[in-house]
Amino acid sequence: MAPPRTGYAELGWPNRELALLNDIALAATRLRGVQAILDFSLRAVVDGLGLDNGMIYLFDDSQGRYVLRAYYGLTPELAAQIDRRKREIGESPVQITETGRLDYTPDMSVKRHGPGSYVSPGLLSHMEARSGVRLPLLSMGRAVGEMDLMSRPGHPFDRPYAEMLQMVARAVGIAIDNAQLFEQTRHLAALEERERLAREMHDDLAQMLGSVHMRVMTVDALLADGHVADARARLADLEEACQQAYSSVRELIATLHVTVSSGAELLRALQGWLEEYRRQGDAQVELEVEGEAPPLGAETASQLLRIVQEALTNVRKHARASRVKVRFAREGDEAMVVVEDNGQGFDLARLNGEGRRSFGLQVMRERAQSVGGSVQIDSRPGHGTTVRIRLPLA
């Protein structure tokens, strides 16, 4: 994101106000993260309006109070002193956010009580600013914080100016609220992803360990009955089960280590993953990409990689295929990915929600739906399986 424009001073009212509001609105759409929005907005307001300095407070749920989150035009030491002074005298943004109205202090050097009294004579001696205004940051009628602005003598906050500041404060409040909602959405998405991975790992490991345990019990029973030759034959099955378990664990670990944020990164990661996949199985795997890498958002690319990995894992475990083809294409405003094998296929109608394969298909559909996409599966015994994945482009 570009820094605030430097031409505010050359603009007259209301053009300066419109330019400032436009810059804050653009920042809300381009920047990611609450802190980035805070820093940009405060810098734009102070520089754009020719003020001396500013501070922004947001409510911290973990501490149960408003905390200083951004400052501009102040040294770290001076900002900390002002913040400490406000807490010492019990002055809180609640006084402003609850009323929803600004508080203007024409001369902080003579104000000793109430809002604005936090700037003591000792602090004023280190500042050029003398007048100040405290503004509630609102979004949809809800307070998200407070913005304190200070200016030097000769810069009065008259009524038209104050009304303009309230409009700017509302724009900043909406930008902050949007950034907070975005971060909350990302947090929830991360929790959902962890839950999906936990379910996949639990299902895979439980099935593999159960299979190994059953084979061990069979070998033990054969040896107890003196059937040594049969026990040796069963040991080969046990070795194969252990090898499958080892391969599955390696795939799960590889899945956790890979992160992608675009279509190009997705293809590079998939190519590396396919090399390992080929070493673990006998099937020939072909990757075909029509045109350039599809433009995908970070979350969409990440979910698509997991879906393709799950589809290929199902092929290795269940299909007994000799050939697998993964094709990437673009159809309108969607990315289309097809995973096709020539294996033994299966009867979709008989899965009835039980077993590892049914669980894997459910997880693939959940992943696609989480980013606005879909998964279609076509299969029948003796005719292989085709998985079609459709996801929206960025």
mmCIF file of C-alpha atoms in Angstrom:
data_model
loop_
_atom_site.group_PDB
_atom_site.id
_atom_site.type_symbol
_atom_site.label_atom_id
_atom_site.label_comp_id
_atom_site.label_asym_id
_atom_site.label_seq_id
_atom_site.Cartn_x
_atom_site.Cartn_y
_atom_site.Cartn_z
ATOM 1 C CA MET A 1 0.000 0.000 0.000
ATOM 2 C CA ALA A 2 1.352 3.417 -0.944
ATOM 3 C CA PRO A 3 1.955 5.943 1.846
ATOM 4 C CA PRO A 4 -0.553 8.760 2.378
ATOM 5 C CA ARG A 5 -0.547 11.275 -0.412
ATOM 6 C CA THR A 6 1.454 14.432 0.139
ATOM 7 C CA GLY A 7 -0.874 16.770 -1.724
ATOM 8 C CA TYR A 8 -3.604 17.199 0.907
ATOM 9 C CA ALA A 9 -2.447 20.710 1.780
ATOM 10 C CA GLU A 10 -2.908 21.882 -1.814
ATOM 11 C CA LEU A 11 -6.526 20.713 -1.816
ATOM 12 C CA GLY A 12 -9.326 22.947 -0.616
ATOM 13 C CA TRP A 13 -12.333 21.867 1.397
ATOM 14 C CA PRO A 14 -14.226 19.664 0.760
ATOM 15 C CA ASN A 15 -11.737 18.114 -1.698
ATOM 16 C CA ARG A 16 -9.220 17.479 1.068
ATOM 17 C CA GLU A 17 -11.872 15.694 3.119
ATOM 18 C CA LEU A 18 -12.943 13.562 0.150
ATOM 19 C CA ALA A 19 -9.336 12.671 -0.681
ATOM 20 C CA LEU A 20 -8.690 11.612 2.906
ATOM 21 C CA LEU A 21 -11.867 9.526 3.099
ATOM 22 C CA ASN A 22 -10.985 7.901 -0.214
ATOM 23 C CA ASP A 23 -7.494 6.974 0.986
ATOM 24 C CA ILE A 24 -8.849 5.415 4.184
ATOM 25 C CA ALA A 25 -11.452 3.463 2.223
ATOM 26 C CA LEU A 26 -8.756 2.165 -0.147
ATOM 27 C CA ALA A 27 -6.599 1.162 2.807
ATOM 28 C CA ALA A 28 -9.514 -0.828 4.232
ATOM 29 C CA THR A 29 -9.741 -2.878 1.034
ATOM 30 C CA ARG A 30 -6.025 -3.297 0.298
ATOM 31 C CA LEU A 31 -4.375 -3.695 3.673
ATOM 32 C CA ARG A 32 -4.640 -6.848 5.754
ATOM 33 C CA GLY A 33 -4.373 -6.750 9.514
ATOM 34 C CA VAL A 34 -5.694 -4.387 12.161
ATOM 35 C CA GLN A 35 -2.301 -2.854 12.965
ATOM 36 C CA ALA A 36 -1.642 -1.950 9.332
ATOM 37 C CA ILE A 37 -5.031 -0.194 9.142
ATOM 38 C CA LEU A 38 -4.371 1.672 12.394
ATOM 39 C CA ASP A 39 -0.928 2.905 11.368
ATOM 40 C CA PHE A 40 -2.010 3.961 7.889
ATOM 41 C CA SER A 41 -5.230 5.699 8.967
ATOM 42 C CA LEU A 42 -3.642 7.644 11.822
ATOM 43 C CA ARG A 43 -0.736 8.795 9.666
ATOM 44 C CA ALA A 44 -3.128 9.845 6.889
ATOM 45 C CA VAL A 45 -5.347 11.833 9.264
ATOM 46 C CA VAL A 46 -2.501 13.637 11.051
ATOM 47 C CA ASP A 47 -0.528 14.445 7.899
ATOM 48 C CA GLY A 48 -3.566 15.072 5.737
ATOM 49 C CA LEU A 49 -5.130 17.569 8.125
ATOM 50 C CA GLY A 50 -1.887 19.252 9.146
ATOM 51 C CA LEU A 51 -2.128 18.186 12.790
ATOM 52 C CA ASP A 52 0.703 17.615 15.245
ATOM 53 C CA ASN A 53 0.174 14.067 16.487
ATOM 54 C CA GLY A 54 -2.411 11.413 17.224
ATOM 55 C CA MET A 55 -3.164 8.226 19.157
ATOM 56 C CA ILE A 56 -5.656 5.373 18.720
ATOM 57 C CA TYR A 57 -7.043 3.176 21.483
ATOM 58 C CA LEU A 58 -8.856 -0.129 20.922
ATOM 59 C CA PHE A 59 -10.619 -2.365 23.402
ATOM 60 C CA ASP A 60 -8.606 -5.444 24.381
ATOM 61 C CA ASP A 61 -10.854 -8.355 25.404
ATOM 62 C CA SER A 62 -8.012 -10.182 27.149
ATOM 63 C CA GLN A 63 -7.288 -7.183 29.413
ATOM 64 C CA GLY A 64 -10.860 -5.946 29.695
ATOM 65 C CA ARG A 65 -9.902 -2.344 28.907
ATOM 66 C CA TYR A 66 -8.917 0.048 26.151
ATOM 67 C CA VAL A 67 -5.227 -0.060 25.261
ATOM 68 C CA LEU A 68 -2.989 2.170 23.151
ATOM 69 C CA ARG A 69 -2.533 0.484 19.765
ATOM 70 C CA ALA A 70 -1.099 3.221 17.532
ATOM 71 C CA TYR A 71 0.515 6.647 17.786
ATOM 72 C CA TYR A 72 2.005 9.066 15.274
ATOM 73 C CA GLY A 73 4.009 12.269 15.680
ATOM 74 C CA LEU A 74 5.093 11.253 19.182
ATOM 75 C CA THR A 75 8.217 9.558 20.430
ATOM 76 C CA PRO A 76 7.649 6.131 22.010
ATOM 77 C CA GLU A 77 8.611 7.613 25.394
ATOM 78 C CA LEU A 78 6.139 10.498 25.133
ATOM 79 C CA ALA A 79 3.322 8.235 23.918
ATOM 80 C CA ALA A 80 3.959 5.909 26.871
ATOM 81 C CA GLN A 81 3.921 8.859 29.307
ATOM 82 C CA ILE A 82 0.589 10.125 27.982
ATOM 83 C CA ASP A 83 -0.888 6.631 28.110
ATOM 84 C CA ARG A 84 0.363 6.121 31.676
ATOM 85 C CA ARG A 85 -0.975 9.540 32.743
ATOM 86 C CA LYS A 86 -4.429 8.731 31.373
ATOM 87 C CA ARG A 87 -4.553 5.500 33.371
ATOM 88 C CA GLU A 88 -3.302 7.243 36.529
ATOM 89 C CA ILE A 89 -6.150 9.765 36.503
ATOM 90 C CA GLY A 90 -8.711 7.149 35.487
ATOM 91 C CA GLU A 91 -9.454 8.706 32.123
ATOM 92 C CA SER A 92 -10.780 6.085 29.727
ATOM 93 C CA PRO A 93 -12.017 6.020 26.127
ATOM 94 C CA VAL A 94 -15.261 4.677 27.608
ATOM 95 C CA GLN A 95 -16.123 8.297 28.465
ATOM 96 C CA ILE A 96 -16.115 9.092 24.762
ATOM 97 C CA THR A 97 -17.230 5.817 23.202
ATOM 98 C CA GLU A 98 -20.337 5.540 25.399
ATOM 99 C CA THR A 99 -21.628 8.989 24.397
ATOM 100 C CA GLY A 100 -20.570 8.717 20.766
ATOM 101 C CA ARG A 101 -19.641 12.419 20.773
ATOM 102 C CA LEU A 102 -16.272 14.104 20.369
ATOM 103 C CA ASP A 103 -14.631 16.073 23.166
ATOM 104 C CA TYR A 104 -12.726 19.228 22.232
ATOM 105 C CA THR A 105 -10.100 20.891 24.431
ATOM 106 C CA PRO A 106 -9.132 24.361 23.079
ATOM 107 C CA ASP A 107 -6.204 24.797 25.484
ATOM 108 C CA MET A 108 -4.881 21.757 27.330
ATOM 109 C CA SER A 109 -2.567 23.931 29.426
ATOM 110 C CA VAL A 110 -5.512 25.333 31.419
ATOM 111 C CA LYS A 111 -7.686 22.203 31.604
ATOM 112 C CA ARG A 112 -7.187 20.378 34.870
ATOM 113 C CA HIS A 113 -10.239 18.116 35.160
ATOM 114 C CA GLY A 114 -12.235 15.871 32.856
ATOM 115 C CA PRO A 115 -11.384 14.837 29.297
ATOM 116 C CA GLY A 116 -8.133 16.379 28.121
ATOM 117 C CA SER A 117 -6.614 16.693 31.589
ATOM 118 C CA TYR A 118 -4.270 13.793 30.913
ATOM 119 C CA VAL A 119 -1.736 16.150 29.279
ATOM 120 C CA SER A 120 0.038 17.570 32.324
ATOM 121 C CA PRO A 121 2.209 20.721 32.264
ATOM 122 C CA GLY A 122 5.260 18.476 32.379
ATOM 123 C CA LEU A 123 4.164 16.691 29.232
ATOM 124 C CA LEU A 124 3.163 19.930 27.504
ATOM 125 C CA SER A 125 6.702 21.221 27.895
ATOM 126 C CA HIS A 126 7.798 18.475 25.495
ATOM 127 C CA MET A 127 5.044 19.127 22.934
ATOM 128 C CA GLU A 128 4.143 21.837 20.473
ATOM 129 C CA ALA A 129 0.478 20.814 20.489
ATOM 130 C CA ARG A 130 -1.871 22.776 22.722
ATOM 131 C CA SER A 131 -5.413 21.919 21.593
ATOM 132 C CA GLY A 132 -6.867 18.473 21.180
ATOM 133 C CA VAL A 133 -9.936 16.495 20.250
ATOM 134 C CA ARG A 134 -11.008 12.995 21.261
ATOM 135 C CA LEU A 135 -13.161 11.161 18.724
ATOM 136 C CA PRO A 136 -15.112 7.912 19.105
ATOM 137 C CA LEU A 137 -14.395 5.379 16.368
ATOM 138 C CA LEU A 138 -17.761 3.912 15.426
ATOM 139 C CA SER A 139 -18.905 1.202 13.036
ATOM 140 C CA MET A 140 -22.564 0.307 12.535
ATOM 141 C CA GLY A 141 -23.394 2.309 15.663
ATOM 142 C CA ARG A 142 -20.923 0.304 17.755
ATOM 143 C CA ALA A 143 -17.799 1.779 19.356
ATOM 144 C CA VAL A 144 -14.547 0.095 18.327
ATOM 145 C CA GLY A 145 -12.125 2.587 19.854
ATOM 146 C CA GLU A 146 -11.040 6.191 20.281
ATOM 147 C CA MET A 147 -8.800 8.491 18.252
ATOM 148 C CA ASP A 148 -7.057 11.408 19.998
ATOM 149 C CA LEU A 149 -5.742 14.219 17.790
ATOM 150 C CA MET A 150 -3.671 17.208 18.893
ATOM 151 C CA SER A 151 -2.612 20.366 17.096
ATOM 152 C CA ARG A 152 -0.381 23.341 17.730
ATOM 153 C CA PRO A 153 -1.684 26.880 18.374
ATOM 154 C CA GLY A 154 -3.488 28.541 15.502
ATOM 155 C CA HIS A 155 -5.302 25.387 14.416
ATOM 156 C CA PRO A 156 -8.730 25.646 16.075
ATOM 157 C CA PHE A 157 -11.189 22.741 15.872
ATOM 158 C CA ASP A 158 -14.242 24.815 14.912
ATOM 159 C CA ARG A 159 -17.674 23.279 14.238
ATOM 160 C CA PRO A 160 -17.299 22.617 10.460
ATOM 161 C CA TYR A 161 -13.874 21.149 11.124
ATOM 162 C CA ALA A 162 -15.234 19.019 13.958
ATOM 163 C CA GLU A 163 -18.042 17.682 11.766
ATOM 164 C CA MET A 164 -15.506 16.732 9.123
ATOM 165 C CA LEU A 165 -13.384 14.991 11.766
ATOM 166 C CA GLN A 166 -16.383 12.944 12.843
ATOM 167 C CA MET A 167 -16.859 11.746 9.268
ATOM 168 C CA VAL A 168 -13.188 10.793 9.060
ATOM 169 C CA ALA A 169 -13.416 9.019 12.430
ATOM 170 C CA ARG A 170 -16.391 6.990 11.209
ATOM 171 C CA ALA A 171 -14.413 5.943 8.130
ATOM 172 C CA VAL A 172 -11.492 4.887 10.334
ATOM 173 C CA GLY A 173 -13.863 3.001 12.643
ATOM 174 C CA ILE A 174 -15.387 1.068 9.750
ATOM 175 C CA ALA A 175 -11.929 0.245 8.356
ATOM 176 C CA ILE A 176 -10.792 -1.063 11.759
ATOM 177 C CA ASP A 177 -13.979 -3.074 12.246
ATOM 178 C CA ASN A 178 -13.581 -4.673 8.823
ATOM 179 C CA ALA A 179 -9.961 -5.575 9.592
ATOM 180 C CA GLN A 180 -10.971 -7.103 12.935
ATOM 181 C CA LEU A 181 -13.703 -9.151 11.264
ATOM 182 C CA PHE A 182 -11.210 -10.328 8.644
ATOM 183 C CA GLU A 183 -8.777 -11.473 11.340
ATOM 184 C CA GLN A 184 -11.583 -13.244 13.213
ATOM 185 C CA THR A 185 -12.616 -15.007 10.005
ATOM 186 C CA ARG A 186 -9.044 -16.143 9.411
ATOM 187 C CA HIS A 187 -8.848 -17.421 12.983
ATOM 188 C CA LEU A 188 -12.078 -19.397 12.596
ATOM 189 C CA ALA A 189 -10.864 -20.783 9.268
ATOM 190 C CA ALA A 190 -7.633 -21.894 10.943
ATOM 191 C CA LEU A 191 -9.608 -23.637 13.689
ATOM 192 C CA GLU A 192 -11.778 -25.399 11.108
ATOM 193 C CA GLU A 193 -8.671 -26.498 9.213
ATOM 194 C CA ARG A 194 -7.097 -27.885 12.384
ATOM 195 C CA GLU A 195 -10.287 -29.805 13.122
ATOM 196 C CA ARG A 196 -10.324 -31.280 9.617
ATOM 197 C CA LEU A 197 -6.677 -32.302 9.855
ATOM 198 C CA ALA A 198 -7.244 -33.820 13.292
ATOM 199 C CA ARG A 199 -10.164 -35.847 11.965
ATOM 200 C CA GLU A 200 -8.134 -37.021 8.979
ATOM 201 C CA MET A 201 -5.148 -37.995 11.106
ATOM 202 C CA HIS A 202 -7.296 -39.748 13.704
ATOM 203 C CA ASP A 203 -9.203 -41.700 11.061
ATOM 204 C CA ASP A 204 -6.079 -42.679 9.118
ATOM 205 C CA LEU A 205 -3.987 -43.651 12.109
ATOM 206 C CA ALA A 206 -6.815 -45.510 13.848
ATOM 207 C CA GLN A 207 -7.518 -47.580 10.743
ATOM 208 C CA MET A 208 -3.841 -48.322 10.093
ATOM 209 C CA LEU A 209 -3.047 -49.295 13.684
ATOM 210 C CA GLY A 210 -6.177 -51.428 13.839
ATOM 211 C CA SER A 211 -5.130 -53.276 10.690
ATOM 212 C CA VAL A 212 -1.591 -53.851 11.984
ATOM 213 C CA HIS A 213 -2.942 -55.047 15.331
ATOM 214 C CA MET A 214 -5.259 -57.589 13.681
ATOM 215 C CA ARG A 215 -2.390 -58.993 11.599
ATOM 216 C CA VAL A 216 -0.146 -59.253 14.657
ATOM 217 C CA MET A 217 -2.866 -61.147 16.537
ATOM 218 C CA THR A 218 -3.297 -63.512 13.579
ATOM 219 C CA VAL A 219 0.437 -64.276 13.414
ATOM 220 C CA ASP A 220 0.529 -64.776 17.186
ATOM 221 C CA ALA A 221 -2.354 -67.268 17.045
ATOM 222 C CA LEU A 222 -0.745 -69.215 14.195
ATOM 223 C CA LEU A 223 2.543 -69.483 16.069
ATOM 224 C CA ALA A 224 0.745 -70.604 19.217
ATOM 225 C CA ASP A 225 -0.880 -73.421 17.243
ATOM 226 C CA GLY A 226 2.429 -74.420 15.666
ATOM 227 C CA HIS A 227 1.541 -73.230 12.145
ATOM 228 C CA VAL A 228 4.944 -71.681 11.467
ATOM 229 C CA ALA A 229 4.682 -71.729 7.656
ATOM 230 C CA ASP A 230 1.316 -69.948 7.722
ATOM 231 C CA ALA A 231 2.679 -67.446 10.233
ATOM 232 C CA ARG A 232 5.585 -66.620 7.920
ATOM 233 C CA ALA A 233 3.156 -66.054 5.066
ATOM 234 C CA ARG A 234 1.101 -63.707 7.253
ATOM 235 C CA LEU A 235 4.235 -61.792 8.178
ATOM 236 C CA ALA A 236 4.442 -60.646 4.556
ATOM 237 C CA ASP A 237 0.941 -59.147 4.925
ATOM 238 C CA LEU A 238 2.023 -57.519 8.164
ATOM 239 C CA GLU A 239 5.079 -56.009 6.480
ATOM 240 C CA GLU A 240 2.875 -54.591 3.715
ATOM 241 C CA ALA A 241 0.482 -53.083 6.285
ATOM 242 C CA CYS A 242 3.389 -51.460 8.130
ATOM 243 C CA GLN A 243 4.720 -50.044 4.852
ATOM 244 C CA GLN A 244 1.298 -48.581 4.038
ATOM 245 C CA ALA A 245 1.123 -47.048 7.508
ATOM 246 C CA TYR A 246 4.581 -45.542 7.035
ATOM 247 C CA SER A 247 3.614 -44.084 3.651
ATOM 248 C CA SER A 248 0.385 -42.629 5.030
ATOM 249 C CA VAL A 249 2.164 -40.953 7.931
ATOM 250 C CA ARG A 250 4.736 -39.467 5.538
ATOM 251 C CA GLU A 251 1.898 -38.095 3.388
ATOM 252 C CA LEU A 252 0.199 -36.552 6.419
ATOM 253 C CA ILE A 253 3.441 -34.912 7.547
ATOM 254 C CA ALA A 254 4.114 -33.610 4.027
ATOM 255 C CA THR A 255 0.586 -32.189 3.919
ATOM 256 C CA LEU A 256 1.129 -30.261 7.152
ATOM 257 C CA HIS A 257 4.447 -28.801 5.969
ATOM 258 C CA VAL A 258 3.232 -27.421 2.622
ATOM 259 C CA THR A 259 1.581 -23.982 2.469
ATOM 260 C CA VAL A 260 0.587 -22.167 -0.718
ATOM 261 C CA SER A 261 -0.892 -18.737 -1.426
ATOM 262 C CA SER A 262 -1.449 -18.712 -5.210
ATOM 263 C CA GLY A 263 -2.129 -20.925 -8.197
ATOM 264 C CA ALA A 264 1.532 -20.861 -9.236
ATOM 265 C CA GLU A 265 2.692 -21.916 -5.763
ATOM 266 C CA LEU A 266 0.050 -24.631 -5.754
ATOM 267 C CA LEU A 267 1.405 -26.177 -8.953
ATOM 268 C CA ARG A 268 4.998 -26.067 -7.709
ATOM 269 C CA ALA A 269 4.012 -27.690 -4.417
ATOM 270 C CA LEU A 270 1.949 -30.340 -6.185
ATOM 271 C CA GLN A 271 4.809 -31.217 -8.533
ATOM 272 C CA GLY A 272 7.083 -31.824 -5.556
ATOM 273 C CA TRP A 273 4.414 -33.833 -3.769
ATOM 274 C CA LEU A 274 3.817 -35.982 -6.865
ATOM 275 C CA GLU A 275 7.501 -36.915 -7.025
ATOM 276 C CA GLU A 276 7.222 -38.416 -3.546
ATOM 277 C CA TYR A 277 3.880 -39.994 -4.482
ATOM 278 C CA ARG A 278 5.457 -41.770 -7.472
ATOM 279 C CA ARG A 279 8.234 -43.201 -5.305
ATOM 280 C CA GLN A 280 5.705 -44.732 -2.929
ATOM 281 C CA GLY A 281 3.517 -46.488 -5.518
ATOM 282 C CA ASP A 282 3.493 -48.269 -8.841
ATOM 283 C CA ALA A 283 1.021 -46.047 -10.684
ATOM 284 C CA GLN A 284 2.162 -43.692 -13.442
ATOM 285 C CA VAL A 285 1.064 -40.143 -12.564
ATOM 286 C CA GLU A 286 0.670 -37.401 -15.173
ATOM 287 C CA LEU A 287 0.144 -33.702 -14.418
ATOM 288 C CA GLU A 288 -1.384 -31.625 -17.221
ATOM 289 C CA VAL A 289 -1.905 -27.854 -17.006
ATOM 290 C CA GLU A 290 -3.885 -26.081 -19.739
ATOM 291 C CA GLY A 291 -2.490 -22.565 -20.133
ATOM 292 C CA GLU A 292 -1.062 -20.644 -17.199
ATOM 293 C CA ALA A 293 -1.544 -21.416 -13.530
ATOM 294 C CA PRO A 294 -5.075 -20.429 -12.481
ATOM 295 C CA PRO A 295 -5.313 -17.219 -10.407
ATOM 296 C CA LEU A 296 -6.360 -18.415 -6.962
ATOM 297 C CA GLY A 297 -6.608 -16.777 -3.572
ATOM 298 C CA ALA A 298 -4.443 -18.090 -0.744
ATOM 299 C CA GLU A 299 -7.218 -20.001 1.039
ATOM 300 C CA THR A 300 -8.596 -21.424 -2.214
ATOM 301 C CA ALA A 301 -5.144 -22.576 -3.347
ATOM 302 C CA SER A 302 -4.487 -24.185 0.029
ATOM 303 C CA GLN A 303 -7.787 -26.068 0.065
ATOM 304 C CA LEU A 304 -7.353 -27.185 -3.547
ATOM 305 C CA LEU A 305 -3.954 -28.677 -2.762
ATOM 306 C CA ARG A 306 -5.440 -30.629 0.154
ATOM 307 C CA ILE A 307 -8.324 -31.895 -1.996
ATOM 308 C CA VAL A 308 -6.016 -33.134 -4.760
ATOM 309 C CA GLN A 309 -3.755 -34.783 -2.179
ATOM 310 C CA GLU A 310 -6.748 -36.553 -0.622
ATOM 311 C CA ALA A 311 -7.969 -37.730 -4.032
ATOM 312 C CA LEU A 312 -4.539 -39.155 -4.892
ATOM 313 C CA THR A 313 -4.205 -40.782 -1.473
ATOM 314 C CA ASN A 314 -7.526 -42.542 -2.076
ATOM 315 C CA VAL A 315 -6.203 -43.778 -5.428
ATOM 316 C CA ARG A 316 -3.078 -45.224 -3.842
ATOM 317 C CA LYS A 317 -4.965 -46.919 -1.018
ATOM 318 C CA HIS A 318 -8.051 -48.221 -2.772
ATOM 319 C CA ALA A 319 -8.023 -47.982 -6.571
ATOM 320 C CA ARG A 320 -5.244 -50.420 -7.585
ATOM 321 C CA ALA A 321 -4.693 -48.152 -10.580
ATOM 322 C CA SER A 322 -1.767 -48.259 -12.994
ATOM 323 C CA ARG A 323 -2.339 -44.734 -14.367
ATOM 324 C CA VAL A 324 -3.487 -41.488 -12.771
ATOM 325 C CA LYS A 325 -3.969 -38.135 -14.497
ATOM 326 C CA VAL A 326 -4.335 -34.739 -12.830
ATOM 327 C CA ARG A 327 -5.553 -31.990 -15.167
ATOM 328 C CA PHE A 328 -5.793 -28.252 -14.407
ATOM 329 C CA ALA A 329 -7.972 -26.059 -16.622
ATOM 330 C CA ARG A 330 -9.860 -22.789 -16.515
ATOM 331 C CA GLU A 331 -13.576 -22.692 -17.324
ATOM 332 C CA GLY A 332 -15.059 -19.207 -17.210
ATOM 333 C CA ASP A 333 -14.598 -17.766 -13.731
ATOM 334 C CA GLU A 334 -13.767 -21.138 -12.209
ATOM 335 C CA ALA A 335 -10.728 -23.361 -11.902
ATOM 336 C CA MET A 336 -11.448 -26.956 -12.915
ATOM 337 C CA VAL A 337 -9.229 -29.767 -11.639
ATOM 338 C CA VAL A 338 -9.834 -33.371 -12.678
ATOM 339 C CA VAL A 339 -8.196 -36.376 -10.988
ATOM 340 C CA GLU A 340 -8.816 -39.508 -13.045
ATOM 341 C CA ASP A 341 -7.576 -43.080 -12.542
ATOM 342 C CA ASN A 342 -8.011 -46.401 -14.364
ATOM 343 C CA GLY A 343 -8.430 -48.399 -11.169
ATOM 344 C CA GLN A 344 -11.084 -50.803 -10.004
ATOM 345 C CA GLY A 345 -13.638 -48.114 -9.185
ATOM 346 C CA PHE A 346 -16.374 -48.469 -6.585
ATOM 347 C CA ASP A 347 -20.117 -48.178 -6.056
ATOM 348 C CA LEU A 348 -20.910 -44.738 -4.648
ATOM 349 C CA ALA A 349 -24.379 -45.824 -3.563
ATOM 350 C CA ARG A 350 -22.943 -48.476 -1.235
ATOM 351 C CA LEU A 351 -20.575 -46.231 0.712
ATOM 352 C CA ASN A 352 -23.404 -45.077 3.085
ATOM 353 C CA GLY A 353 -21.075 -42.853 5.131
ATOM 354 C CA GLU A 354 -18.887 -45.615 6.514
ATOM 355 C CA GLY A 355 -15.207 -46.371 6.030
ATOM 356 C CA ARG A 356 -12.075 -44.356 5.242
ATOM 357 C CA ARG A 357 -13.002 -43.707 1.626
ATOM 358 C CA SER A 358 -16.406 -42.264 2.514
ATOM 359 C CA PHE A 359 -14.783 -40.061 5.147
ATOM 360 C CA GLY A 360 -12.194 -38.851 2.638
ATOM 361 C CA LEU A 361 -14.879 -37.916 0.110
ATOM 362 C CA GLN A 362 -16.748 -35.995 2.792
ATOM 363 C CA VAL A 363 -13.612 -34.058 3.757
ATOM 364 C CA MET A 364 -12.950 -33.159 0.099
ATOM 365 C CA ARG A 365 -16.481 -31.780 -0.264
ATOM 366 C CA GLU A 366 -16.175 -29.807 2.984
ATOM 367 C CA ARG A 367 -12.913 -28.250 1.849
ATOM 368 C CA ALA A 368 -14.365 -27.213 -1.508
ATOM 369 C CA GLN A 369 -17.534 -25.789 0.046
ATOM 370 C CA SER A 370 -15.487 -23.745 2.547
ATOM 371 C CA VAL A 371 -14.159 -21.620 -0.347
ATOM 372 C CA GLY A 372 -17.320 -21.591 -2.474
ATOM 373 C CA GLY A 373 -16.500 -24.599 -4.658
ATOM 374 C CA SER A 374 -17.752 -28.117 -5.268
ATOM 375 C CA VAL A 375 -16.520 -31.686 -5.758
ATOM 376 C CA GLN A 376 -18.197 -34.203 -8.073
ATOM 377 C CA ILE A 377 -17.214 -37.889 -8.009
ATOM 378 C CA ASP A 378 -18.017 -40.387 -10.766
ATOM 379 C CA SER A 379 -17.140 -44.046 -10.302
ATOM 380 C CA ARG A 380 -18.422 -47.544 -10.882
ATOM 381 C CA PRO A 381 -16.857 -50.949 -10.330
ATOM 382 C CA GLY A 382 -14.332 -51.880 -12.985
ATOM 383 C CA HIS A 383 -14.266 -48.467 -14.678
ATOM 384 C CA GLY A 384 -12.035 -46.293 -12.509
ATOM 385 C CA THR A 385 -12.864 -43.047 -10.736
ATOM 386 C CA THR A 386 -13.029 -39.394 -11.810
ATOM 387 C CA VAL A 387 -12.990 -36.532 -9.301
ATOM 388 C CA ARG A 388 -13.982 -33.081 -10.647
ATOM 389 C CA ILE A 389 -13.160 -30.084 -8.488
ATOM 390 C CA ARG A 390 -14.545 -26.608 -9.251
ATOM 391 C CA LEU A 391 -13.331 -23.582 -7.313
ATOM 392 C CA PRO A 392 -13.785 -19.822 -7.901
ATOM 393 C CA LEU A 393 -10.906 -17.831 -9.377
ATOM 394 C CA ALA A 394 -9.446 -14.855 -7.543
#
